[in-house]
Coordinates of C-alpha atoms and ligand atoms in Angstrom, one line a residue:
X842 CA 0.0 0.0 0.0
X843 CA 1.4 3.5 -0.9
X844 CA 2.3 5.7 2.1
X845 CA -0.2 8.4 3.0
X846 CA 1.2 12.0 2.7
X847 CA 2.5 12.6 6.2
X848 CA 3.8 9.1 6.9
X849 CA 7.4 8.2 7.3
X850 CA 8.3 4.6 6.8
X851 CA 11.4 2.8 8.1
X852 CA 12.5 -0.7 7.3
X853 CA 14.0 -2.8 10.1
X854 CA 14.1 -6.6 10.7
X855 CA 11.3 -8.8 11.9
X856 CA 12.2 -10.1 15.4
X857 CA 8.9 -10.9 17.1
X858 CA 5.6 -11.1 15.1
X859 CA 2.5 -9.0 15.4
X860 CA 1.3 -5.5 14.6
X861 CA 0.9 -2.8 17.2
X862 CA 0.2 0.9 17.3
X863 CA 1.3 3.2 20.1
X864 CA 3.2 6.2 21.2
X865 CA 7.0 6.1 21.2
X866 CA 8.7 5.9 24.6
X867 CA 12.5 6.4 24.3
X868 CA 14.3 4.1 26.7
X869 CA 18.0 4.8 27.3
X870 CA 20.8 2.7 28.7
X871 CA 23.5 4.6 30.6
X872 CA 26.7 5.1 28.6
X873 CA 28.9 2.1 28.7
X874 CA 32.3 3.8 28.9
X875 CA 34.1 3.5 32.2
X876 CA 37.5 4.3 33.4
X877 CA 39.1 3.0 36.6
X878 CA 40.3 5.8 38.8
X879 CA 43.9 4.8 39.8
X880 CA 44.8 1.5 41.5
X881 CA 41.7 0.2 43.3
X882 CA 41.4 -1.0 46.8
X883 CA 41.0 -4.7 46.2
X884 CA 39.1 -5.4 49.5
X885 CA 36.7 -2.6 48.9
X886 CA 36.2 -3.7 45.3
X887 CA 35.6 -7.3 46.4
X888 CA 32.9 -6.0 48.8
X889 CA 31.2 -4.0 46.0
X890 CA 31.3 -7.0 43.7
X891 CA 29.8 -9.4 46.2
X892 CA 27.0 -6.9 47.0
X893 CA 26.3 -6.4 43.3
X894 CA 26.3 -10.1 42.5
X895 CA 23.9 -10.8 45.4
X896 CA 21.7 -7.9 44.2
X897 CA 21.5 -9.3 40.7
X898 CA 20.8 -12.8 42.0
X899 CA 17.8 -11.4 43.9
X900 CA 16.7 -9.5 40.9
X901 CA 16.8 -12.5 38.6
X902 CA 14.8 -14.5 41.1
X903 CA 12.2 -11.8 41.1
X904 CA 12.2 -11.8 37.2
X905 CA 11.8 -15.5 37.2
X906 CA 8.8 -15.3 39.4
X907 CA 7.3 -12.5 37.2
X908 CA 7.9 -14.6 34.1
X909 CA 6.3 -17.7 35.7
X910 CA 3.3 -15.7 36.8
X911 CA 2.8 -14.1 33.4
X912 CA 3.9 -17.0 31.2
X913 CA 5.1 -20.3 32.4
X914 CA 7.9 -22.1 34.1
X915 CA 9.9 -22.5 30.9
X916 CA 10.1 -18.8 30.4
X917 CA 11.1 -18.4 34.1
X918 CA 14.1 -20.7 33.2
X919 CA 15.6 -17.9 31.1
X920 CA 16.2 -15.9 34.3
X921 CA 17.1 -19.0 36.4
X922 CA 19.7 -20.0 33.9
X923 CA 21.2 -16.5 34.1
X924 CA 21.2 -16.8 37.9
X925 CA 22.9 -20.2 37.8
X926 CA 25.6 -18.6 35.6
X927 CA 26.1 -15.8 38.2
X928 CA 26.1 -18.1 41.1
X929 CA 28.9 -20.3 39.7
X930 CA 31.8 -20.0 42.2
X931 CA 34.2 -20.2 39.3
X932 CA 32.9 -17.0 37.9
X933 CA 33.3 -15.1 41.2
X934 CA 36.8 -16.6 41.6
X935 CA 37.8 -15.4 38.1
X936 CA 36.4 -11.9 38.7
X937 CA 38.5 -11.7 41.9
X938 CA 41.5 -13.0 40.1
X939 CA 41.2 -10.2 37.5
X940 CA 40.8 -7.5 40.1
X941 CA 43.9 -8.7 41.9
X942 CA 46.2 -9.6 39.1
X943 CA 45.2 -6.7 36.7
X944 CA 44.7 -4.1 39.5
X945 CA 41.3 -3.0 38.2
X946 CA 38.0 -2.2 39.9
X947 CA 34.9 -4.4 40.0
X948 CA 33.4 -2.7 36.9
X949 CA 36.4 -3.5 34.8
X950 CA 36.6 -7.1 36.0
X951 CA 33.0 -7.6 35.0
X952 CA 33.5 -5.9 31.7
X953 CA 36.5 -8.0 30.9
X954 CA 35.3 -11.4 32.0
X955 CA 31.8 -11.2 30.7
X956 CA 33.0 -9.4 27.6
X957 CA 35.3 -12.4 26.9
X958 CA 32.4 -14.9 27.2
X959 CA 30.3 -12.8 24.9
X960 CA 33.1 -12.7 22.3
X961 CA 33.4 -16.5 22.5
X962 CA 29.7 -16.9 21.9
X963 CA 29.5 -14.5 19.1
X964 CA 32.2 -16.5 17.2
X965 CA 30.0 -19.6 17.2
X966 CA 28.5 -20.7 13.9
X967 CA 25.0 -21.5 15.0
X968 CA 22.9 -18.4 15.0
X969 CA 20.8 -19.5 18.0
X970 CA 24.0 -19.9 20.1
X971 CA 25.4 -16.6 18.9
X972 CA 22.3 -15.0 20.3
X973 CA 23.1 -16.3 23.8
X974 CA 25.8 -13.6 23.9
X975 CA 22.9 -11.2 24.4
X976 CA 22.1 -12.9 27.7
X977 CA 25.7 -12.4 28.9
X978 CA 25.6 -8.8 27.6
X979 CA 22.5 -8.2 29.6
X980 CA 24.1 -9.4 32.8
X981 CA 27.2 -7.4 32.2
X982 CA 25.2 -4.3 31.6
X983 CA 23.0 -4.8 34.6
X984 CA 26.0 -5.5 36.9
X985 CA 28.0 -2.5 35.7
X986 CA 25.0 -0.2 35.9
X987 CA 24.4 -1.3 39.5
X988 CA 28.1 -0.9 40.4
X989 CA 28.0 2.6 39.0
X990 CA 24.6 3.4 40.5
X991 CA 23.3 4.5 37.1
X992 CA 20.1 2.9 35.9
X993 CA 18.2 3.0 32.6
X994 CA 15.9 5.9 32.1
X995 CA 13.4 7.4 29.7
X996 CA 13.9 10.7 28.0
X997 CA 12.6 13.2 25.5
X998 CA 15.4 14.7 23.5
X999 CA 17.9 15.8 26.3
X1000 CA 15.4 15.7 29.1
X1001 CA 15.4 12.7 31.4
X1002 CA 11.8 12.6 32.5
X1003 CA 10.7 9.3 34.1
X1004 CA 12.0 6.1 35.6
X1005 CA 11.6 3.0 33.6
X1006 CA 8.2 1.4 33.9
X1007 CA 6.6 4.7 34.9
X1008 CA 6.4 6.4 31.5
X1009 CA 3.8 9.2 31.7
X1010 CA 2.7 8.4 28.1
X1011 CA -0.1 6.3 29.6
X1012 CA -1.9 3.9 27.4
X1013 CA -0.3 2.0 24.5
X1014 CA 3.3 2.9 24.2
X1015 CA 6.0 1.3 22.1
X1016 CA 9.4 1.2 23.7
X1017 CA 12.2 2.5 21.5
X1018 CA 15.7 1.4 22.6
X1019 CA 19.1 0.3 21.4
X1020 CA 19.2 -3.1 23.1
X1021 CA 16.4 -5.5 23.8
X1022 CA 16.9 -7.4 27.1
X1023 CA 14.8 -10.1 28.7
X1024 CA 14.4 -8.0 31.8
X1025 CA 13.1 -5.1 29.8
X1026 CA 10.5 -7.4 28.1
X1027 CA 9.3 -9.0 31.3
X1028 CA 9.1 -5.7 33.1
X1029 CA 7.0 -4.2 30.3
X1030 CA 3.9 -2.9 31.9
X1031 CA 0.4 -3.6 30.7
X1032 CA 0.5 -0.5 28.4
X1033 CA 3.5 -1.7 26.5
X1034 CA 2.5 -2.7 22.9
X1035 CA 5.8 -3.6 21.4
X1036 CA 9.5 -2.6 20.8
X1037 CA 11.6 -1.0 18.2
X1038 CA 15.3 -1.8 18.8
X1039 CA 18.7 -1.4 17.2
X1040 CA 20.2 -4.7 18.2
X1041 CA 18.6 -8.0 19.2
X1042 CA 18.0 -11.0 16.9
X1043 CA 14.9 -13.2 16.5
X1044 CA 16.5 -16.0 18.5
X1045 CA 17.5 -14.0 21.6
X1046 CA 15.8 -14.9 24.8
X1047 CA 14.4 -11.4 24.9
X1048 CA 12.7 -12.1 21.5
X1049 CA 11.5 -15.5 22.7
X1050 CA 9.9 -13.8 25.7
X1051 CA 8.4 -11.0 23.6
X1052 CA 6.8 -13.7 21.3
X1053 CA 5.4 -15.5 24.3
X1054 CA 3.9 -12.3 25.6
X1055 CA 2.5 -11.5 22.1
X1056 CA 4.6 -8.3 21.9
X1057 CA 5.8 -7.4 18.4
X1058 CA 9.5 -6.4 18.0
X1059 CA 11.2 -4.7 15.1
X1060 CA 15.0 -4.9 15.2
X1061 CA 17.8 -3.4 13.2
X1062 CA 16.6 0.2 13.3
X1063 CA 19.7 2.3 13.4
X1064 CA 20.0 5.2 15.8
X1065 CA 16.4 4.7 16.9
X1066 CA 16.4 7.7 19.3
X1067 CA 17.4 10.0 16.5
X1068 CA 14.9 8.5 14.1
X1069 CA 11.8 8.1 16.2
X1070 CA 10.6 11.2 18.1
X1071 CA 9.4 10.8 21.7
X1072 CA 5.6 10.5 21.9
X1073 CA 5.2 10.1 18.1
X1074 CA 2.4 7.7 17.1
X1075 CA 3.9 4.7 15.5
X1076 CA 2.8 1.5 13.9
X1077 CA 5.2 -1.5 14.0
X1078 CA 4.9 -4.8 12.0
X1079 CA 7.0 -7.5 13.7
X1080 CA 6.4 -9.9 10.8
X1081 CA 7.9 -7.7 8.1
X1082 CA 10.1 -5.3 10.1
X1083 CA 8.2 -2.3 8.9
X1084 CA 7.7 0.9 11.0
X1085 CA 5.3 3.7 10.1
X1086 CA 5.6 7.0 11.9
X1087 CA 2.4 9.0 12.2
X1088 CA 0.4 6.4 10.3
X1089 CA -2.9 7.5 8.7
X1090 CA -6.0 5.8 9.9
X1091 CA -6.4 4.0 6.6
X1092 CA -2.9 2.6 7.0
X1093 CA -3.7 1.3 10.5
X1094 CA -6.9 -0.3 9.1
X1095 CA -5.1 -1.9 6.2
X1096 CA -2.5 -3.4 8.6
X1097 CA -4.9 -4.8 11.1
X1098 CA -5.7 -7.9 9.0
X1099 CA -2.1 -9.1 8.5
X1100 CA -0.8 -12.3 10.1
X1101 CA 2.6 -13.9 10.9
X1102 CA 5.0 -14.4 8.0
X1103 CA 6.6 -17.7 7.7
X1104 CA 9.2 -18.6 5.1
X1105 CA 7.9 -18.8 1.6
X1106 CA 6.4 -22.1 0.6
X1107 CA 7.6 -24.0 -2.4
X1108 CA 6.7 -27.4 -3.8
X1109 CA 9.0 -30.4 -3.9
X1110 CA 11.1 -31.1 -7.0
X1111 CA 11.6 -34.7 -8.2
X1112 CA 15.4 -34.3 -8.5
X1113 CA 16.2 -33.8 -4.8
X1114 CA 14.5 -34.2 -1.4
X1115 CA 14.8 -30.9 0.4
X1116 CA 14.5 -31.2 4.2
X1117 CA 14.8 -28.5 6.9
X1118 CA 17.4 -27.8 9.6
X1119 CA 15.9 -27.2 13.0
X1120 CA 18.1 -25.3 15.4
X1121 CA 15.4 -24.5 17.8
X1122 CA 11.8 -25.7 18.3
X1123 CA 10.4 -22.5 16.7
X1124 CA 12.0 -23.7 13.4
X1125 CA 9.7 -26.7 13.2
X1126 CA 6.7 -24.5 12.2
X1127 CA 9.0 -22.7 9.7
X1128 CA 9.9 -26.1 8.2
X1129 CA 6.2 -26.9 7.8
X1130 CA 5.4 -23.5 6.2
X1131 CA 8.3 -23.9 3.8
X1132 CA 7.0 -27.2 2.6
X1133 CA 10.0 -29.1 3.8
X1134 CA 10.0 -32.8 3.0
X1135 CA 11.1 -33.6 6.5
X1136 CA 13.6 -32.5 9.1
X1137 CA 17.1 -33.3 8.0
X1138 CA 19.0 -32.3 11.1
X1139 CA 17.5 -31.3 14.5
X1140 CA 20.5 -29.8 16.3
X1141 CA 19.5 -30.7 19.9
X1142 CA 22.6 -29.2 21.6
X1143 CA 21.4 -25.7 20.7
X1144 CA 18.6 -25.8 23.4
X1145 CA 20.8 -27.4 26.0
X1146 CA 23.5 -24.7 25.6
X1147 CA 20.9 -22.0 25.5
X1148 CA 19.2 -23.2 28.7
X1149 CA 22.6 -23.9 30.3
X1150 CA 21.6 -27.3 31.6
X1151 CA 20.7 -30.7 30.2
X1152 CA 17.0 -30.9 29.3
X1153 CA 15.1 -33.6 31.2
X1154 CA 13.8 -36.7 29.4
X1155 CA 10.2 -35.2 29.5
X1156 CA 11.3 -31.8 28.1
X1157 CA 13.1 -33.6 25.3
X1158 CA 10.2 -35.9 24.6
X1159 CA 7.9 -32.9 24.3
X1160 CA 10.2 -31.3 21.7
X1161 CA 10.8 -34.4 19.6
X1162 CA 7.1 -35.3 19.7
X1163 CA 6.2 -31.8 18.5
X1164 CA 8.6 -32.2 15.6
X1165 CA 7.4 -35.7 14.6
X1166 CA 3.8 -34.7 14.9
X1167 CA 4.3 -31.5 12.8
X1168 CA 6.0 -33.5 10.1
X1169 CA 3.1 -35.9 9.8
X1170 CA 4.9 -38.9 8.4
X1171 CA 7.7 -37.1 6.7
X1172 CA 11.2 -38.2 8.1
X1173 CA 12.5 -36.5 11.2
X1174 CA 16.3 -36.8 11.8
X1175 CA 17.3 -35.8 15.3
X1176 CA 21.0 -35.5 16.0
X1177 CA 22.2 -36.7 19.4
X1178 CA 23.8 -34.0 21.4
X1179 CA 26.8 -32.7 19.5
X1180 CA 28.7 -31.1 22.3
X1181 CA 32.4 -30.2 22.9
X1182 CA 34.9 -28.0 21.0
X1183 CA 33.2 -24.7 20.3
X1184 CA 29.8 -26.0 21.6
X1185 CA 30.7 -26.0 25.2
X1186 CA 29.8 -24.5 28.5
X1187 CA 31.4 -24.4 32.0
X1188 CA 28.6 -26.5 33.5
X1189 CA 29.5 -29.4 31.2
X1190 CA 32.9 -29.7 33.0
X1191 CA 34.7 -30.9 30.0
X1192 CA 38.4 -31.7 30.4
X1193 CA 40.7 -28.7 29.5
X1194 CA 42.4 -29.7 26.3
X1195 CA 45.0 -28.1 24.1
X1196 CA 42.9 -28.7 21.0
X1197 CA 39.3 -29.5 21.8
X1198 CA 38.3 -29.6 18.1
X1199 CA 40.2 -32.9 18.1
X1200 CA 39.4 -34.0 21.6
X1201 CA 36.4 -35.1 23.6
X1202 CA 33.5 -34.0 21.4
X1203 CA 30.5 -35.4 19.5
X1204 CA 30.2 -39.1 19.8
X1205 CA 33.3 -39.5 22.0
X1206 CA 31.6 -37.3 24.6
X1207 CA 28.3 -39.1 24.2
X1208 CA 30.0 -42.4 25.0
X1209 CA 31.7 -40.8 28.0
X1210 CA 28.6 -39.2 29.5
X1211 CA 25.8 -41.5 30.1
X1212 CA 23.8 -38.8 32.0
X1213 CA 23.5 -36.9 28.7
X1214 CA 23.0 -40.0 26.4
X1215 CA 20.4 -42.0 28.3
X1216 CA 17.7 -39.4 28.8
X1217 CA 18.0 -38.3 25.2
X1218 CA 17.8 -41.9 23.9
X1219 CA 14.7 -42.5 26.0
X1220 CA 13.0 -39.3 25.0
X1221 CA 13.6 -40.2 21.3
X1222 CA 12.2 -43.7 21.8
X1223 CA 9.1 -42.2 23.5
X1224 CA 8.6 -39.7 20.7
X1225 CA 8.9 -42.4 18.1
X1226 CA 5.5 -43.7 19.2
X1227 CA 4.1 -40.7 17.2
X1228 CA 6.1 -41.4 14.1
X1229 CA 9.4 -42.8 12.9
X1230 CA 12.6 -41.1 14.3
X1231 CA 16.0 -41.1 12.5
X1232 CA 18.8 -40.8 15.1
X1233 CA 22.0 -39.2 13.8
X1234 CA 25.2 -39.7 15.7
X1235 CA 27.6 -36.8 15.4
X1236 CA 31.4 -36.8 14.6
X1237 CA 31.6 -40.6 14.5
X1238 CA 35.2 -41.8 13.6
X1239 CA 34.7 -45.5 12.8
X1240 CA 32.2 -48.3 12.5
X1241 CA 32.8 -49.8 15.9
X1242 CA 32.0 -46.4 17.5
X1243 CA 28.6 -46.4 15.6
X1244 CA 27.9 -50.0 16.7
X1245 CA 28.6 -49.1 20.3
X1246 CA 26.4 -46.0 20.2
X1247 CA 23.5 -47.9 18.7
X1248 CA 23.9 -50.8 21.2
X1249 CA 23.9 -48.3 24.1
X1250 CA 20.8 -46.6 22.6
X1251 CA 19.0 -49.9 22.5
X1252 CA 20.0 -50.8 26.0
X1253 CA 18.9 -47.3 27.3
X1254 CA 15.4 -47.7 25.9
X1255 CA 14.7 -51.2 27.1
X1256 CA 11.1 -51.2 28.5
X1257 CA 9.9 -48.4 26.4
X1258 CA 7.2 -49.4 23.9
X1259 CA 8.9 -47.5 21.0
X1260 CA 7.9 -47.0 17.4
X1261 CA 10.4 -47.2 14.5
X1262 CA 13.9 -45.8 15.2
X1263 CA 16.5 -45.7 12.4
X1264 CA 20.2 -45.2 13.1
X1265 CA 22.7 -43.4 11.0
X1266 CA 25.8 -41.2 11.2
X1267 CA 26.9 -37.7 10.2
X1268 CA 29.9 -38.0 7.9
X1269 CA 32.2 -35.3 9.2
X1270 CA 35.4 -37.2 10.0
X1271 CA 37.3 -38.0 6.7
X1272 CA 38.3 -41.4 7.9
X1273 CA 34.6 -42.3 8.5
X1274 CA 33.8 -41.0 5.0
X1275 CA 36.4 -43.3 3.5
X1276 CA 34.7 -46.2 5.3
X1277 CA 31.3 -45.3 3.9
X1278 CA 30.8 -48.8 2.4
X1279 CA 31.4 -50.5 5.8
X1280 CA 29.1 -48.0 7.5
X1281 CA 26.3 -48.6 5.0
X1282 CA 26.5 -52.3 5.7
X1283 CA 25.3 -51.7 9.2
X1284 CA 23.4 -48.4 9.4
X1285 CA 20.2 -47.1 7.9
X1286 CA 21.1 -43.8 6.4
X1287 CA 24.0 -41.3 6.2
X1288 CA 24.3 -37.5 6.2
X1289 CA 27.3 -35.4 5.2
X1290 CA 28.1 -32.7 7.7
X1291 CA 29.8 -30.4 5.3
X1292 CA 30.9 -27.8 7.8
X1293 CA 33.0 -30.1 9.8
X1294 CA 34.0 -32.3 6.9
X1295 CA 35.5 -29.4 5.1
X1296 CA 37.3 -28.3 8.3
X1297 CA 38.9 -31.7 8.9
X1298 CA 39.5 -32.7 5.2
X1299 CA 40.9 -29.4 4.0
X1300 CA 42.5 -28.1 7.2
X1301 CA 40.3 -25.0 7.2
X1302 CA 39.0 -23.8 10.5
X1303 CA 35.3 -23.4 10.1
X1304 CA 35.4 -20.2 12.2
X1305 CA 38.3 -18.6 10.4
X1306 CA 37.7 -16.1 7.6
X1307 CA 41.2 -16.8 6.2
X1308 CA 39.8 -18.5 3.0
X1309 CA 36.9 -17.8 0.7
X1310 CA 34.3 -20.4 1.6
X1311 CA 33.0 -20.9 -1.9
X1312 CA 36.6 -21.4 -3.2
X1313 CA 37.1 -24.0 -0.4
X1314 CA 34.0 -25.8 -1.5
X1315 CA 35.5 -26.2 -5.0
X1316 CA 38.3 -28.4 -3.8
X1317 CA 38.3 -31.6 -6.0
X1318 CA 39.1 -33.8 -3.1
X1319 CA 35.9 -32.8 -1.4
X1320 CA 33.9 -33.9 -4.5
X1321 CA 35.8 -37.1 -4.9
X1322 CA 34.9 -38.0 -1.3
X1323 CA 31.2 -37.0 -1.8
X1324 CA 31.0 -39.2 -4.9
X1325 CA 32.6 -42.0 -3.0
X1326 CA 30.0 -41.8 -0.2
X1327 CA 27.2 -41.5 -2.7
X1328 CA 28.4 -44.6 -4.5
X1329 CA 28.4 -46.5 -1.2
X1330 CA 24.9 -45.3 -0.4
X1331 CA 23.7 -46.2 -3.9
X1332 CA 25.2 -49.7 -3.7
X1333 CA 23.5 -50.3 -0.3
X1334 CA 20.2 -48.7 -1.6
X1335 CA 20.2 -46.4 1.4
X1336 CA 19.9 -42.6 1.5
X1337 CA 22.7 -40.1 1.7
X1338 CA 21.8 -36.5 2.5
X1339 CA 24.0 -33.4 2.8
X1340 CA 23.8 -30.6 5.3
X1341 CA 25.9 -27.7 6.5
X1342 CA 26.7 -24.6 4.5
X1343 CA 27.6 -26.4 1.3
X1344 CA 24.1 -28.0 1.1
X1345 CA 22.4 -24.6 1.7
X1346 CA 24.3 -22.8 -1.0
X1347 CA 22.3 -23.0 -4.3
X1348 CA 25.5 -22.6 -6.2
X1349 CA 26.4 -26.2 -5.3
X1350 CA 23.0 -27.9 -5.4
X1351 CA 23.3 -29.2 -9.0
X1352 CA 26.7 -30.6 -8.3
X1353 CA 25.5 -32.4 -5.2
X1354 CA 22.7 -34.0 -7.2
X1355 CA 25.1 -34.9 -10.1
X1356 CA 27.4 -36.5 -7.5
X1357 CA 24.6 -38.8 -6.3
X1358 CA 23.4 -37.0 -3.1
X1359 CA 19.7 -37.7 -2.8
X1360 CA 18.6 -35.1 -0.2
X1361 CA 19.8 -31.9 1.5
X1362 CA 18.9 -30.3 4.7
X1363 CA 18.9 -26.5 4.8
X1364 CA 17.5 -23.6 6.8
X1365 CA 13.8 -23.4 6.0
X1366 CA 14.2 -20.0 4.4
X1367 CA 16.7 -21.4 1.9
X1368 CA 14.4 -24.1 0.7
X1369 CA 12.9 -22.3 -2.3
X1370 CA 16.3 -21.2 -3.6
X1371 CA 17.7 -24.7 -3.3
X1372 CA 14.8 -26.2 -5.1
X1373 CA 14.9 -23.6 -7.8
X1374 CA 18.6 -24.3 -8.4
X1375 CA 18.0 -28.0 -9.2
X1376 CA 14.9 -28.2 -11.3
X1377 CA 15.6 -30.3 -14.4
X1378 CA 19.0 -31.5 -13.2
X1379 CA 19.7 -35.2 -13.8
X1380 CA 20.7 -37.1 -10.8
X1381 CA 23.1 -40.0 -10.8
X1382 CA 21.9 -43.4 -9.5
X1383 CA 24.9 -45.2 -8.2
X1384 CA 24.8 -48.8 -7.3
Ligands
PEP2400 C1 28.1 -29.9 9.8 O1 29.2 -30.1 10.4 O2 28.0 -29.7 8.6 C2 26.9 -29.9 10.6 C3 25.7 -29.9 10.1 O3 27.0 -29.9 11.9 P1 27.2 -28.6 12.8 O4 26.1 -28.4 13.7 O5 28.5 -28.9 13.4 O6 27.3 -27.4 11.8
MG2401 MG1 29.2 -30.7 12.5

C-alpha cells in the first residue's frame, strides 16, 4: 500500500511477530564507557562486587517469578539460567583474580570477563547460540549499571523525564531502545504494545519472551532515538520489520488484518528431497510452512546450551514429539547432542584440552557421558510412538563407534514401547567417509556434515575467515569424497543427505545432485532457492 502523505516509513528486521500501534517511549541505557580511577582498593572492590552479585541474583529471582506468573515455568528458566551462571563460584573466583592480578576495579573485571564470554559466543557458527551472547551482555550491563549506580531511564530529547516502567505516556506505548533485554521485556507494563530496537535478533531470549507475551518487535533500526521522536504515534509490524511514523487511519486499518509471516512455501522437485534444519523448536513450524519434505538435522545441543543445563527426558520428549507430529509422516532426523569443542559450557565440566576440536567431542563425549546420552535416547524412543525417528550420531570416527552407540541406545530404551527408530551417522570425519561402504552395511542412512567435513578434510578452521568459503567448496578432493560416499549409499540402496553450508548454497546444489546425493537439509528460508537451483538436473543413480 502506498504511504499516506505525512507518513514516514522505516524498514527494520522482523524479530517478534504481530502488529501494534502506540506512542513512542525512548528508553535509554546509561553510557557504557568506564575508566578505573587509579589503583583500586581490592578489598573494597571485592565487597562491592559481592554486594552487586547478590543484588543481581535477587533481581533475577524476582524476574523468574514474574515470568512464571505471566507466562510459564519454561520462560522463568531464562532468568534462572542467568542466575545459575552468576552463582557459579568459578565466575566469582575469576572476577576476583582479574581485580587482583590486573589491579582493576569491579566494573572493569565484570566488563573484561563477561565481555570475553560474549566474544566467544559471538564467534560460534550457530545463530541461536550466537544470540546467547545477548544474555551475557544483559548481565554485564546490569552489573555495571548497578556498580556505578546509574540505571536506565526514559527521556525526550535531552530531558530525562521518568524512571523505567513509569512512563507518563499512559496507554499504549512502544518502547524504542538500542538493546532488547529479557528483563526489559518481562518488566514491560500492561501499556507496552511492542518494541523498536537497534540490536537483538529473533532467536535472543528477549525475543522469545516477547513472542510468548505477544509483543511485536522490530529490530535493526539504526539510531532509533534519532529517528523516532518521543511520543510520536507509530505502527510496527514485527512480521515484516516495517515501522510507520504518524500512520494515517487507513494505513492502520489496512495493517490490522495481516498475520505472521513464515518462510515462503515451495513445492517439492523430483530431482532432490529438500529437508529443513531445525536449530530451535520454533523452526519446526517454519519447516512446515516452507514445505520441507522432513527435518534433515535437528541440532539438539542448541537448546541445551541456551538453557545452560541438560533438558530432562520429559522436556526432550515434548520437543521431539512436537517435531514428529508436525512433520506428519515425513522423516525426522534428530541428532544426538553434538557437544564439545566450540559447543561447550562451563557446567559441562569438559576436560581442559589443548585442541578441543580434536578432543572429547561429539560421539566421544556421548560415549563418556551416560547422563547426557540415556535421557535423550529414551526421549527419542518415546517420541517415536508418534512417528518414525531417525537418530543421527555426530562426529563418528569409525564403524565400531557407531555400533557401540547404537547398542547403548537400544539398552537405554529397554522397557519403552517405542515405534520405528532408524540409526545413522553424520559423515564429518574424513576417515569415516572413506569407510562409507562399511558404515552402510550396518546403518540405515547417512548424512554429510559439510561444515566439519571441510574443516577436517581441508584443514580450514570453520570459524576462520582466512579463506573464501566458496573457493574452499570447489576443492576436487571434497567432491571425490562426496561421490565415494554417494556410491556407497547407492550400492546399499540407502539414503545419503548433505547438510551444512555447502548444502544450503544453491550454487552447489546441482553438483551435489550430479554426484549422487539424494537429499539436502537446509535452513527453512533457503528451501525455495535450493529447489529452484536444481529443477531439471539429472541425478546419478549409483549402485
Ligand atoms: C556440519 O558439520 O556440517 C553440521 C551440520 O554440523 P554442525 O552443527 O557442526 O554445523
Ligand atoms: Mg558438525
